[in-house]
């Protein structure tokens, strides 16, 4: 693995989470020259934060068909059967590959892989590492594997801003933001592995990198998107954190190990709500906590019993123990306040079973992709698995395709993109909105204004496109995001130079509008998409949605207009 020396590679992979790293290692082993471009450190994104583990039917009492059945049950009729079969059947082999790569997975007293159980799973099948530090260990092992591959080059701290699309609609590279300005980075194929978009919401477990960049880039390039209304909210994030900061996740495995959800008097409240109580599917648990919060009732995780096990909480759940300590809580004697938080982006860039998007030369894997593996909801611990399986599938597909030589017209596309995002000199965050803005009356410094706009977007999304949605709330979100877009803070809307933060804000606004639009159009409740004004699932809507951004927004605009007209008529 070397530092990037030239602006060309067979394949450029955007993102270095589990999906990007898995794709890079497999593609390099298949003979491709790979460049990884990642906007933060190599170990970044949600992957290093993953706690509970990776689902795989490796137990003596388990089988991929049982894993598939659980996945489809939670996916509420929207899973792609073939993809689910593919992913669940590949899982044991992925675990074997991780072991070969040197991943130190936890073992029981007999030396067998230790298997946890999480909500929605009918068997104990969660393979984990370091207790609840699975993601960090997987990323460590994959980075080590990548370091052994001379065909992989890495650029850390480099932001991919725009896809380069040739006249034939094929993707032949990305424009990246470098210290000295935007630069084309040409490649025979581009793999989006940019992760999710939890930063759309004021309460999220996702890291700051999760700004939906890959979805926004693909949307602007005209790629098909799918299932964007399906945003999974984790029911139990630690409720104590400064507003807008990522919330610490209190993994479901804690509940699998016996922690209970209780009111402030220590009474369990899920027992009468679902037969599986604390181990009910995430959407059921998240909705109950949301409903309680709307009624002014707090919810708590009771881990007191767990802390009495040998070694205490720290031995089995070090991340949870650390999070509680960081918040000044002692779970041995106190109830820990919890809240739902945006956690996983089920929808994204549509791909087929080989990770190919609708645009030639563009692939996607991991959380940015919508493969159909999760349907209307993700079964716990299926996402690391899907990221590994599809990272490898993309590489296999790349090994079989003839990568095109760079078409001449890409240079024109690159020049246009550079002109659009501003090519004048070094790009720093401070430059992003240095020019006079339309609302020139404001004296606030530009960075603060970007942050304020991001917070405004996150609040609007939490209120109107969060755990429970209504037509009225979603129309308000669409109006609010349109207003934010028109403020002129964004790249291309001012004459100023582009910076990463303004690009991210633009991406968040675009993806937020798409999520709200998709949620407006699905007039039913299914999986993690809950419409309080349409609380039942409608059998005639039991199919996935697939659209281009422009079509989706146009349809949502029509529906929003008719909703406004109805409201006026009633008023
Ligand atoms: C707290 C937490 C706990 C979780 N626990 C589990 C679990 O136990 N089991 C499970 O299966 N799943 C879990 N998940 C979900 C899982 O971690 C993610 O779905 C998965 O890691 C996504 O991997 P990825 O490679 O697709 O994306 P990520 O790991 O998010 O990586 C995205 C990468 O893209 C880069 N990037 C993004 N935009 C750009 C850009 N414009 N230019 C350049 N680089 C860019 C980022 O820097 C990062 O390197 C958890 C998630 C969180 C947040």
XYZ file of C-alpha atoms and ligand atoms in Angstrom:
624
model
C 0.000 0.000 0.000
C 1.573 3.313 -1.072
C 0.761 7.021 -1.061
C -1.040 8.063 -4.204
C 1.494 9.102 -6.806
C -0.535 9.888 -9.877
C -4.088 10.788 -10.713
C -4.997 7.517 -12.401
C -5.886 3.976 -11.427
C -7.884 1.086 -12.800
C -10.379 1.553 -10.007
C -10.952 4.388 -7.579
C -12.753 3.426 -4.405
C -14.336 6.273 -2.495
C -14.418 5.397 1.198
C -12.360 3.199 3.498
C -14.901 1.520 5.758
C -15.391 -2.233 5.731
C -16.995 -2.114 2.256
C -14.270 0.005 0.639
C -11.430 -1.946 2.234
C -12.949 -5.330 1.383
C -13.489 -4.224 -2.227
C -9.952 -2.811 -2.449
C -8.242 -5.938 -1.135
C -10.246 -8.264 -3.391
C -9.840 -6.038 -6.476
C -6.070 -5.737 -5.926
C -5.809 -9.514 -5.552
C -7.724 -9.766 -8.817
C -4.956 -7.767 -10.513
C -6.468 -4.271 -10.555
C -4.560 -1.118 -9.609
C -6.711 0.397 -6.897
C -6.771 3.874 -5.402
C -8.675 4.431 -2.154
C -9.788 8.011 -1.630
C -11.137 8.743 1.823
C -12.138 12.068 3.301
C -10.958 11.227 6.821
C -8.426 8.723 8.155
C -8.160 5.230 6.709
C -10.052 3.908 9.747
C -13.120 6.125 9.415
C -16.857 6.076 8.885
C -19.255 3.900 10.835
C -17.252 0.693 10.445
C -14.791 1.211 13.319
C -17.740 2.092 15.574
C -19.694 -1.111 14.913
C -20.229 -2.925 18.155
C -22.539 -5.933 18.268
C -20.976 -7.880 15.465
C -21.548 -9.692 12.230
C -24.385 -12.143 11.615
C -23.444 -15.559 10.207
C -25.098 -18.962 10.515
C -22.071 -20.769 11.910
C -23.650 -22.295 15.044
C -24.423 -26.032 15.224
C -28.162 -25.314 15.489
C -28.178 -22.773 12.664
C -28.381 -22.669 8.873
C -28.213 -19.903 6.239
C -31.856 -20.624 5.407
C -32.843 -19.734 8.996
C -30.726 -16.576 8.821
C -32.422 -15.724 5.513
C -35.884 -16.306 6.986
C -35.142 -13.937 9.899
C -33.751 -11.326 7.487
C -36.884 -11.472 5.326
C -39.254 -11.384 8.284
C -37.682 -8.149 9.530
C -37.522 -6.803 5.938
C -41.358 -6.913 5.824
C -41.853 -8.099 2.263
C -39.373 -5.787 0.527
C -36.249 -7.949 0.556
C -34.829 -9.247 -2.689
C -34.964 -13.020 -2.064
C -31.982 -13.836 -4.258
C -29.817 -11.195 -2.628
C -30.810 -12.340 0.866
C -29.960 -15.921 -0.055
C -26.653 -14.822 -1.526
C -25.689 -12.760 1.528
C -26.716 -15.302 4.158
C -25.139 -18.230 2.291
C -21.895 -16.263 1.903
C -21.724 -15.381 5.604
C -19.852 -18.435 6.942
C -17.215 -18.056 4.193
C -16.834 -14.342 5.027
C -16.157 -15.267 8.651
C -13.536 -17.778 7.479
C -11.920 -15.088 5.303
C -11.812 -12.682 8.250
C -10.063 -15.309 10.355
C -7.599 -15.926 7.528
C -6.974 -12.178 7.333
C -6.024 -12.279 11.017
C -9.206 -10.886 12.610
C -9.246 -11.803 16.294
C -12.845 -12.910 16.773
C -14.061 -13.763 20.275
C -14.130 -17.412 21.296
C -15.913 -19.308 24.051
C -14.354 -21.561 26.706
C -14.248 -24.455 24.231
C -12.334 -22.390 21.681
C -15.355 -22.132 19.360
C -16.483 -18.779 17.968
C -18.548 -17.059 20.667
C -22.003 -16.289 19.267
C -24.261 -13.536 20.564
C -27.972 -13.112 19.935
C -29.637 -9.865 18.884
C -33.162 -8.622 18.225
C -34.970 -10.291 15.315
C -32.561 -13.268 15.187
C -34.025 -16.687 15.994
C -30.580 -18.101 16.829
C -27.383 -16.953 18.507
C -25.397 -16.086 15.364
C -23.595 -12.811 16.036
C -19.857 -13.214 15.640
C -18.008 -10.485 17.538
C -14.586 -9.235 18.513
C -13.215 -7.530 21.604
C -16.651 -7.843 23.209
C -18.395 -4.900 21.570
C -15.494 -3.643 19.455
C -16.172 -5.765 16.402
C -15.993 -3.007 13.791
C -12.642 -1.712 15.006
C -11.137 -5.200 14.824
C -12.521 -5.871 11.345
C -11.177 -2.556 10.105
C -7.786 -3.281 11.695
C -7.577 -6.677 10.007
C -8.685 -5.292 6.618
C -6.212 -2.392 6.791
C -3.455 -4.901 7.523
C -4.579 -6.952 4.515
C -4.637 -3.802 2.356
C -1.124 -2.861 3.506
C 0.125 -6.171 2.151
C -1.161 -5.326 -1.355
C 1.289 -3.298 -3.468
C -1.475 -2.547 -5.998
C -3.422 -0.456 -3.460
C -2.671 3.244 -3.148
C -4.284 5.419 -0.514
C -5.199 9.082 -0.231
C -6.416 10.027 3.252
C -8.138 13.315 3.987
C -9.227 13.759 0.354
C -12.844 14.628 -0.329
C -14.572 13.239 -3.426
C -16.960 15.936 -4.602
C -18.408 14.880 -7.927
C -18.526 11.951 -10.317
C -17.066 12.472 -13.774
C -19.610 11.369 -16.342
C -18.760 11.063 -20.017
C -21.045 11.809 -22.965
C -22.214 8.168 -23.001
C -23.394 8.438 -19.361
C -20.489 6.260 -18.211
C -18.538 7.169 -15.070
C -14.789 7.549 -15.569
C -13.543 9.110 -12.356
C -14.230 11.597 -9.611
C -13.346 15.176 -8.901
C -11.549 15.390 -5.580
C -10.913 18.442 -3.453
C -7.236 18.852 -2.767
C -5.295 21.573 -1.058
C -4.666 23.319 -4.360
C -8.131 23.018 -5.771
C -10.475 20.505 -7.362
C -8.731 17.865 -9.421
C -9.983 15.162 -11.750
C -9.083 11.655 -10.730
C -9.604 9.382 -13.715
C -10.232 5.654 -13.414
C -11.717 2.813 -15.428
C -14.351 2.366 -12.725
C -15.513 4.142 -9.583
C -16.736 2.303 -6.491
C -18.833 4.276 -4.041
C -18.254 2.977 -0.506
C -19.095 6.212 1.257
C -21.344 4.806 3.992
C -24.614 6.256 5.249
C -26.221 9.595 6.026
C -26.975 9.650 9.765
C -25.834 13.267 9.885
C -29.194 14.162 8.348
C -30.594 13.958 11.881
C -29.946 15.828 15.106
C -29.853 12.520 16.945
C -27.611 9.949 15.369
C -25.101 7.300 16.267
C -23.209 7.989 13.039
C -19.841 9.738 12.842
C -19.416 13.187 11.238
C -18.362 11.543 7.948
C -21.868 10.102 7.384
C -23.172 12.920 5.191
C -24.641 10.922 2.302
C -21.987 12.118 -0.171
C -22.099 8.997 -2.325
C -25.881 9.082 -2.638
C -25.832 12.778 -3.528
C -23.059 12.344 -6.106
C -24.829 9.399 -7.722
C -28.149 11.280 -7.678
C -26.596 14.265 -9.451
C -25.071 11.934 -12.037
C -28.529 10.491 -12.777
C -28.090 7.040 -11.191
C -31.081 5.044 -10.020
C -31.727 5.253 -6.292
C -33.887 2.955 -4.177
C -35.721 2.644 -0.852
C -34.694 6.095 0.403
C -37.594 6.322 2.857
C -36.132 3.411 4.822
C -33.989 4.955 7.558
C -33.400 2.775 10.570
C -33.444 4.371 13.997
C -31.590 2.570 16.749
C -33.764 2.496 19.851
C -31.055 2.777 22.468
C -28.509 5.538 22.084
C -27.224 7.115 25.271
C -29.382 10.217 25.584
C -26.702 12.339 27.223
C -24.594 14.168 24.629
C -24.356 17.722 23.377
C -27.022 18.396 20.748
C -25.768 17.573 17.275
C -22.894 15.324 18.456
C -23.075 11.635 17.605
C -24.710 9.700 20.400
C -23.025 6.662 21.909
C -24.764 3.456 20.946
C -25.818 1.051 23.655
C -25.777 -2.094 21.583
C -28.718 -4.420 21.263
C -26.411 -7.183 22.472
C -26.772 -5.629 25.939
C -30.462 -6.450 25.783
C -29.612 -9.862 24.350
C -27.486 -10.406 27.453
C -30.299 -9.400 29.808
C -30.450 -5.590 30.082
C -34.065 -4.343 30.167
C -35.854 -1.182 29.058
C -37.662 0.474 31.914
C -39.439 3.654 32.977
C -38.029 5.910 35.664
C -39.496 3.637 38.348
C -37.685 0.621 36.929
C -40.818 -0.965 35.367
C -40.334 -2.821 32.065
C -42.625 -1.256 29.468
C -42.088 -3.446 26.388
C -43.521 -6.619 27.839
C -47.082 -5.749 26.833
C -46.030 -4.208 23.500
C -44.396 -7.150 21.709
C -44.003 -10.861 22.533
C -40.208 -10.547 22.256
C -40.241 -7.498 24.600
C -36.692 -6.032 24.630
C -35.673 -8.266 21.717
C -38.490 -7.087 19.448
C -37.373 -5.712 16.056
C -35.652 -2.339 16.240
C -38.483 -0.375 14.639
C -40.953 -1.615 17.231
C -38.659 -0.696 20.121
C -37.666 2.666 18.597
C -41.307 3.643 18.011
C -42.263 2.833 21.561
C -39.453 5.027 22.902
C -40.404 7.817 20.461
C -44.064 7.545 21.541
C -43.070 7.739 25.184
C -40.825 10.752 24.546
C -43.665 12.531 22.689
C -45.780 12.003 25.804
C -43.020 13.405 28.014
C -41.933 10.023 29.418
C -38.262 9.146 29.614
C -36.897 5.676 28.915
C -33.931 3.968 30.529
C -31.732 0.939 30.053
C -31.338 -1.098 33.198
C -27.924 -2.766 33.096
C -27.532 -3.273 36.828
C -27.794 -7.058 36.622
C -25.206 -7.186 33.838
C -22.656 -5.269 35.868
C -22.735 -8.069 38.470
C -21.484 -10.709 35.991
C -17.818 -11.744 36.373
C -15.602 -8.907 35.147
C -18.553 -6.497 35.221
C -19.869 -4.596 32.206
C -16.365 -3.669 31.091
C -15.380 -7.292 30.411
C -18.123 -7.978 27.860
C -19.200 -4.528 26.758
C -16.226 -2.193 27.032
C -17.676 0.411 24.646
C -20.918 0.628 26.626
C -18.989 0.860 29.906
C -16.825 3.634 28.466
C -19.835 5.551 27.118
C -21.547 5.464 30.522
C -18.368 6.549 32.295
C -17.952 9.380 29.765
C -21.457 10.596 30.595
C -20.717 10.383 34.326
C -23.130 7.479 34.863
C -22.578 4.364 36.942
C -24.674 1.582 35.381
C -24.102 -0.615 38.460
C -26.395 1.618 40.470
C -28.122 3.939 37.976
C -30.624 3.611 35.166
C -29.135 4.922 31.916
C -31.307 7.328 29.861
C -31.763 6.254 26.231
C -33.270 7.722 23.060
C -33.812 6.517 19.509
C -31.238 7.867 17.035
C -30.750 7.650 13.263
C -28.509 4.659 12.806
C -28.561 2.962 9.429
C -29.470 4.076 5.913
C -31.272 1.121 4.331
C -31.856 2.813 0.975
C -29.252 4.366 -1.285
C -27.791 3.901 -4.724
C -29.574 1.028 -6.443
C -27.316 -1.887 -7.412
C -27.747 -5.328 -8.861
C -26.397 -8.475 -7.202
C -22.869 -7.627 -8.441
C -22.836 -4.121 -6.977
C -23.308 -2.522 -10.407
C -25.330 0.688 -10.423
C -27.465 1.862 -13.343
C -24.514 3.907 -14.710
C -21.762 2.093 -16.602
C -18.485 2.237 -14.676
C -20.141 3.068 -11.349
C -20.372 0.497 -8.552
C -21.572 0.816 -4.971
C -21.209 -1.353 -1.885
C -21.843 -1.124 1.825
C -24.270 1.284 3.425
C -24.364 3.670 0.447
C -25.861 0.904 -1.709
C -29.418 -0.374 -1.864
C -29.002 -4.017 -2.837
C -32.333 -5.290 -1.540
C -30.657 -7.284 1.248
C -32.518 -5.418 3.994
C -35.954 -4.767 2.502
C -37.899 -2.361 4.688
C -35.657 -2.815 7.704
C -32.223 -4.143 8.504
C -31.803 -7.150 10.721
C -29.200 -6.366 13.385
C -25.597 -7.169 12.401
C -26.455 -7.792 8.762
C -24.763 -4.620 7.514
C -21.117 -5.462 8.172
C -21.908 -8.764 6.508
C -23.517 -7.134 3.479
C -20.571 -4.696 3.212
C -18.077 -7.594 3.130
C -20.095 -9.697 0.701
C -20.755 -6.843 -1.717
C -17.230 -5.420 -1.405
C -16.006 -8.757 -2.709
C -18.794 -9.062 -5.322
C -17.875 -5.660 -6.745
C -14.233 -6.770 -6.999
C -15.227 -10.016 -8.719
C -17.371 -8.067 -11.123
C -14.481 -5.659 -11.825
C -12.149 -8.573 -12.496
C -14.520 -9.816 -15.172
C -15.216 -6.478 -16.883
C -13.078 -4.831 -19.500
C -12.389 -1.394 -18.032
C -12.724 1.280 -20.704
C -9.883 3.621 -21.615
C -10.528 7.210 -20.582
C -12.891 8.848 -23.074
C -11.680 12.246 -24.257
C -14.895 14.013 -23.340
C -14.225 13.312 -19.671
C -11.732 16.172 -19.686
C -14.572 18.470 -20.593
C -16.723 17.007 -17.831
C -13.839 17.524 -15.389
C -13.406 21.160 -16.444
C -17.115 21.824 -16.045
C -17.179 20.283 -12.576
C -14.096 22.241 -11.519
C -15.667 25.462 -12.754
C -18.880 24.674 -10.907
C -17.276 23.972 -7.565
C -14.707 26.778 -7.894
C -11.104 26.349 -8.913
C -9.446 29.480 -7.623
C -6.517 28.610 -5.435
C -6.215 26.556 -2.281
C -9.442 25.418 -0.703
C -9.943 25.876 2.950
C -13.093 25.586 4.928
C -12.923 29.317 5.692
C -13.129 30.123 2.000
C -16.328 28.220 1.533
C -18.658 31.149 1.967
C -16.214 34.011 1.924
C -18.117 35.958 -0.696
C -20.980 38.269 0.203
C -24.075 36.150 0.628
C -27.563 36.999 -0.360
C -28.687 37.596 3.198
C -25.829 40.057 3.520
C -27.229 41.611 6.660
C -25.770 38.811 8.749
C -22.412 39.484 10.362
C -21.911 35.931 11.559
C -18.715 34.260 10.447
C -19.088 31.798 7.541
C -18.164 28.594 9.369
C -20.688 29.286 12.095
C -23.330 29.875 9.441
C -22.583 26.554 7.791
C -22.834 24.842 11.166
C -26.072 26.656 11.954
C -27.557 25.605 8.622
C -26.538 21.995 9.221
C -28.168 22.073 12.661
C -31.315 23.596 11.158
C -31.477 20.798 8.592
C -30.888 18.135 11.258
C -33.644 19.518 13.481
C -36.092 19.697 10.589
C -35.338 16.116 9.567
C -35.653 14.844 13.148
C -39.007 16.575 13.621
C -40.590 15.767 10.278
C -38.803 12.752 8.783
C -37.802 10.890 11.949
C -39.180 7.795 13.664
C -42.842 8.723 13.040
C -43.822 10.741 9.977
C -46.940 12.452 8.634
C -47.804 14.088 5.327
C -47.928 17.493 6.975
C -44.553 17.032 8.678
C -42.889 15.801 5.510
C -44.199 18.703 3.444
C -42.772 21.040 6.089
C -39.376 19.318 5.817
C -39.397 19.718 2.048
C -40.235 23.433 2.392
C -37.567 23.942 5.045
C -34.843 22.239 3.009
C -35.805 24.177 -0.101
C -35.497 27.370 1.940
C -32.071 26.288 3.187
C -30.938 25.536 -0.336
C -31.999 28.960 -1.505
C -29.929 30.672 1.189
C -27.002 30.575 -1.190
C -24.610 28.941 1.260
C -23.889 26.179 -1.155
C -21.225 25.460 -3.666
C -22.281 26.760 -7.042
C -24.815 29.140 -5.511
C -22.099 31.598 -4.468
C -19.020 32.744 -6.299
C -16.884 31.486 -3.464
C -14.449 28.611 -3.478
C -15.647 25.261 -2.401
C -14.789 23.634 0.875
C -15.582 20.234 2.235
C -18.136 21.534 4.707
C -20.137 23.400 2.138
C -20.066 20.350 -0.163
C -21.284 18.199 2.714
C -24.069 20.617 3.524
C -25.158 20.609 -0.082
C -25.148 16.804 -0.090
C -27.128 16.643 3.155
C -29.761 19.014 1.814
C -30.103 17.042 -1.416
C -30.279 13.664 0.320
C -32.629 15.051 3.001
C -35.031 16.227 0.303
C -34.902 12.824 -1.351
C -35.589 11.007 1.931
C -38.516 13.299 2.741
C -39.868 12.946 -0.811
C -39.662 9.136 -0.724
C -41.294 9.065 2.722
C -44.090 11.320 1.465
C -44.799 9.006 -1.456
C -44.959 5.797 0.608
C -48.379 6.165 2.209
C -48.194 3.213 4.533
C -46.127 1.967 7.464
C -43.674 -0.798 6.836
C -40.478 -1.819 8.579
C -38.537 1.233 9.686
C -40.771 3.641 7.730
C -43.639 4.645 9.983
C -46.391 7.002 8.837
C -48.507 7.990 11.827
C -51.223 9.044 9.333
C -51.076 5.657 7.552
C -50.214 3.269 10.380
C -50.890 0.006 8.517
C -48.929 -1.749 5.786
C -50.756 -1.829 2.445
C -50.339 -5.132 0.584
C -50.415 -3.384 -2.811
C -47.290 -1.409 -1.796
C -45.154 -4.417 -0.958
C -42.467 -3.651 -3.476
C -39.247 -1.701 -3.389
C -39.127 1.779 -4.844
C -36.676 2.775 -7.559
C -36.299 6.211 -9.135
C -33.995 8.921 -10.372
C -33.722 11.974 -8.127
C -35.430 14.361 -10.540
C -38.449 12.047 -11.002
C -38.807 11.486 -7.276
C -38.667 15.184 -6.427
C -41.117 16.099 -9.203
C -43.656 13.540 -7.941
C -43.189 14.669 -4.331
C -43.694 18.289 -5.373
C -47.004 17.342 -7.022
C -48.156 15.541 -3.874
C -46.983 18.362 -1.607
C -48.919 20.889 -3.728
C -52.089 18.858 -3.539
C -51.617 18.435 0.240
C -51.303 22.224 0.584
C -54.428 22.753 -1.528
C -56.355 20.290 0.621
C -55.173 22.069 3.756
C -56.334 25.450 2.352
C -59.733 23.971 1.375
C -60.204 22.537 4.866
C -58.938 25.715 6.556
C -22.307 3.089 16.398
C -22.597 2.083 15.323
C -22.642 0.722 15.635
C -22.906 -0.224 14.643
N -22.898 -1.560 14.950
C -23.061 -2.472 13.972
C -22.951 -3.873 14.236
O -22.692 -4.278 15.353
N -23.119 -4.743 13.207
C -23.391 -4.333 11.922
O -23.543 -5.171 11.030
N -23.489 -3.013 11.648
C -23.315 -2.086 12.618
N -23.397 -0.755 12.325
C -23.577 -0.366 10.923
C -22.264 -0.596 10.186
O -21.200 -0.190 11.007
C -22.219 0.184 8.895
O -23.372 -0.033 8.147
C -21.018 -0.250 8.057
O -19.838 -0.184 8.830
C -20.907 0.624 6.829
O -19.689 0.351 6.225
P -19.297 1.140 4.914
O -17.944 0.660 4.551
O -20.377 1.036 3.929
O -19.255 2.686 5.358
P -18.435 3.423 6.482
O -17.787 2.489 7.407
O -19.348 4.432 7.069
O -17.265 4.148 5.671
C -17.524 5.225 4.803
C -16.192 5.750 4.293
O -16.400 6.683 3.255
C -15.606 7.840 3.470
N -16.270 8.927 2.748
C -17.562 9.319 2.849
N -17.807 10.329 2.000
C -16.647 10.569 1.326
C -16.258 11.511 0.311
N -17.101 12.427 -0.193
N -14.985 11.475 -0.139
C -14.086 10.584 0.359
N -14.406 9.690 1.328
C -15.668 9.681 1.796
C -15.534 7.949 4.980
O -14.459 8.731 5.413
C -15.379 6.471 5.341
O -14.028 6.072 5.173
C -23.139 0.207 13.312
C -23.106 1.563 13.009
C -22.824 2.495 13.993
C -22.790 3.944 13.639
